[in-house]
Amino acid sequence: MKLPAFLTETRLNWLGLFVRLILGGVIFVAGALKVTTPYKSAAAMRAYELLPISIANFFGYALPWFEVGLGALLILGVATRLSAFFAGSLLIVFIFAIASAWARGL
């Protein structure tokens, strides 16, 4: 596929690096802020009322650590395609959870 003149291979590589670092940083910080107060994270997960309480608690405690690890992988450039896939999947799940809560008036 022929790229437009302003999108050289080098520019695309730099753009990919920039986007990966920003996404990794956002996910890392989001997880790091929740790691220090896991009970609040579990309470927030329960507030969506999408999962049974025991499962919501588990995800509330595990999700911040997953986010920290995923953000670190993206920042460090380790398994970037797999990390980006999980980051995108996580964002889609967040969008659906927020839309569901909004639609139910929570």
Short mmCIF file of C-alpha atoms in Angstrom, two decimals:
data_model
loop_
_atom_site.label_atom_id
_atom_site.label_comp_id
_atom_site.label_asym_id
_atom_site.label_seq_id
_atom_site.Cartn_x
_atom_site.Cartn_y
_atom_site.Cartn_z
CA MET A 1 0.00 0.00 0.00
CA LYS A 2 1.33 3.39 -0.99
CA LEU A 3 1.46 5.87 1.89
CA PRO A 4 0.84 9.60 1.43
CA ALA A 5 4.03 11.62 1.10
CA PHE A 6 3.78 13.12 4.60
CA LEU A 7 3.42 9.66 6.22
CA THR A 8 6.85 8.22 5.82
CA GLU A 9 7.80 4.94 7.43
CA THR A 10 9.90 6.82 10.00
CA ARG A 11 7.04 9.13 10.96
CA LEU A 12 4.68 6.18 11.36
CA ASN A 13 7.20 4.45 13.63
CA TRP A 14 7.51 7.57 15.78
CA LEU A 15 3.73 7.99 15.87
CA GLY A 16 3.31 4.37 16.97
CA LEU A 17 5.88 4.86 19.71
CA PHE A 18 4.19 8.05 20.90
CA VAL A 19 0.72 6.47 20.98
CA ARG A 20 2.05 3.35 22.74
CA LEU A 21 3.78 5.42 25.42
CA ILE A 22 0.72 7.61 26.01
CA LEU A 23 -1.67 4.64 26.23
CA GLY A 24 0.75 2.72 28.43
CA GLY A 25 1.22 5.73 30.69
CA VAL A 26 -2.52 6.32 31.07
CA ILE A 27 -3.22 2.66 31.88
CA PHE A 28 -0.22 2.45 34.23
CA VAL A 29 -1.24 5.59 36.17
CA ALA A 30 -4.89 4.50 36.31
CA GLY A 31 -3.86 1.18 37.84
CA ALA A 32 -1.23 2.70 40.14
CA LEU A 33 -3.76 5.13 41.62
CA LYS A 34 -6.11 2.24 42.41
CA VAL A 35 -3.47 -0.13 43.81
CA THR A 36 -3.07 1.96 46.96
CA THR A 37 -6.80 1.75 47.81
CA PRO A 38 -8.03 -1.64 46.62
CA TYR A 39 -11.24 -1.50 48.67
CA LYS A 40 -12.33 1.59 46.70
CA SER A 41 -11.59 -0.18 43.45
CA ALA A 42 -13.68 -3.16 44.56
CA ALA A 43 -16.50 -0.84 45.63
CA ALA A 44 -16.40 0.92 42.26
CA MET A 45 -16.56 -2.44 40.49
CA ARG A 46 -19.59 -3.46 42.59
CA ALA A 47 -21.30 -0.15 41.81
CA TYR A 48 -21.64 -1.08 38.13
CA GLU A 49 -23.95 -3.94 39.20
CA LEU A 50 -22.89 -6.09 36.23
CA LEU A 51 -21.33 -9.01 38.10
CA PRO A 52 -22.13 -10.96 41.26
CA ILE A 53 -20.57 -9.31 44.31
CA SER A 54 -17.88 -11.95 44.84
CA ILE A 55 -16.72 -11.77 41.22
CA ALA A 56 -16.90 -7.96 41.22
CA ASN A 57 -14.74 -7.91 44.35
CA PHE A 58 -12.19 -10.21 42.73
CA PHE A 59 -11.97 -8.03 39.63
CA GLY A 60 -11.89 -4.91 41.79
CA TYR A 61 -8.80 -6.17 43.58
CA ALA A 62 -7.11 -7.76 40.53
CA LEU A 63 -7.80 -5.13 37.87
CA PRO A 64 -5.45 -2.42 39.23
CA TRP A 65 -2.52 -4.86 39.21
CA PHE A 66 -3.43 -5.98 35.70
CA GLU A 67 -3.53 -2.35 34.57
CA VAL A 68 -0.13 -1.62 36.13
CA GLY A 69 1.39 -4.66 34.44
CA LEU A 70 -0.25 -3.92 31.11
CA GLY A 71 0.84 -0.28 31.22
CA ALA A 72 4.40 -1.30 32.08
CA LEU A 73 4.48 -3.75 29.16
CA LEU A 74 3.32 -1.05 26.77
CA ILE A 75 5.79 1.51 28.09
CA LEU A 76 8.69 -0.94 27.95
CA GLY A 77 7.68 -2.24 24.53
CA VAL A 78 7.43 -5.87 25.62
CA ALA A 79 4.99 -8.00 23.59
CA THR A 80 3.57 -4.81 22.11
CA ARG A 81 0.97 -6.37 19.83
CA LEU A 82 -0.40 -8.62 22.56
CA SER A 83 -0.26 -5.81 25.13
CA ALA A 84 -2.02 -3.43 22.73
CA PHE A 85 -4.68 -6.07 22.07
CA PHE A 86 -5.38 -6.46 25.80
CA ALA A 87 -5.34 -2.69 26.30
CA GLY A 88 -7.85 -2.20 23.50
CA SER A 89 -10.01 -5.03 24.83
CA LEU A 90 -9.92 -3.52 28.30
CA LEU A 91 -11.00 -0.13 26.96
CA ILE A 92 -13.89 -1.72 25.05
CA VAL A 93 -15.04 -3.50 28.23
CA PHE A 94 -14.85 -0.19 30.11
CA ILE A 95 -16.93 1.54 27.42
CA PHE A 96 -19.62 -1.14 27.56
CA ALA A 97 -19.70 -1.10 31.38
CA ILE A 98 -20.05 2.69 31.50
CA ALA A 99 -22.69 2.67 28.76
CA SER A 100 -24.63 -0.04 30.59
CA ALA A 101 -24.53 1.87 33.87
CA TRP A 102 -25.54 5.07 32.12
CA ALA A 103 -28.43 3.36 30.32
CA ARG A 104 -29.71 1.96 33.63
CA GLY A 105 -29.45 5.35 35.33
CA LEU A 106 -26.70 4.40 37.76
#
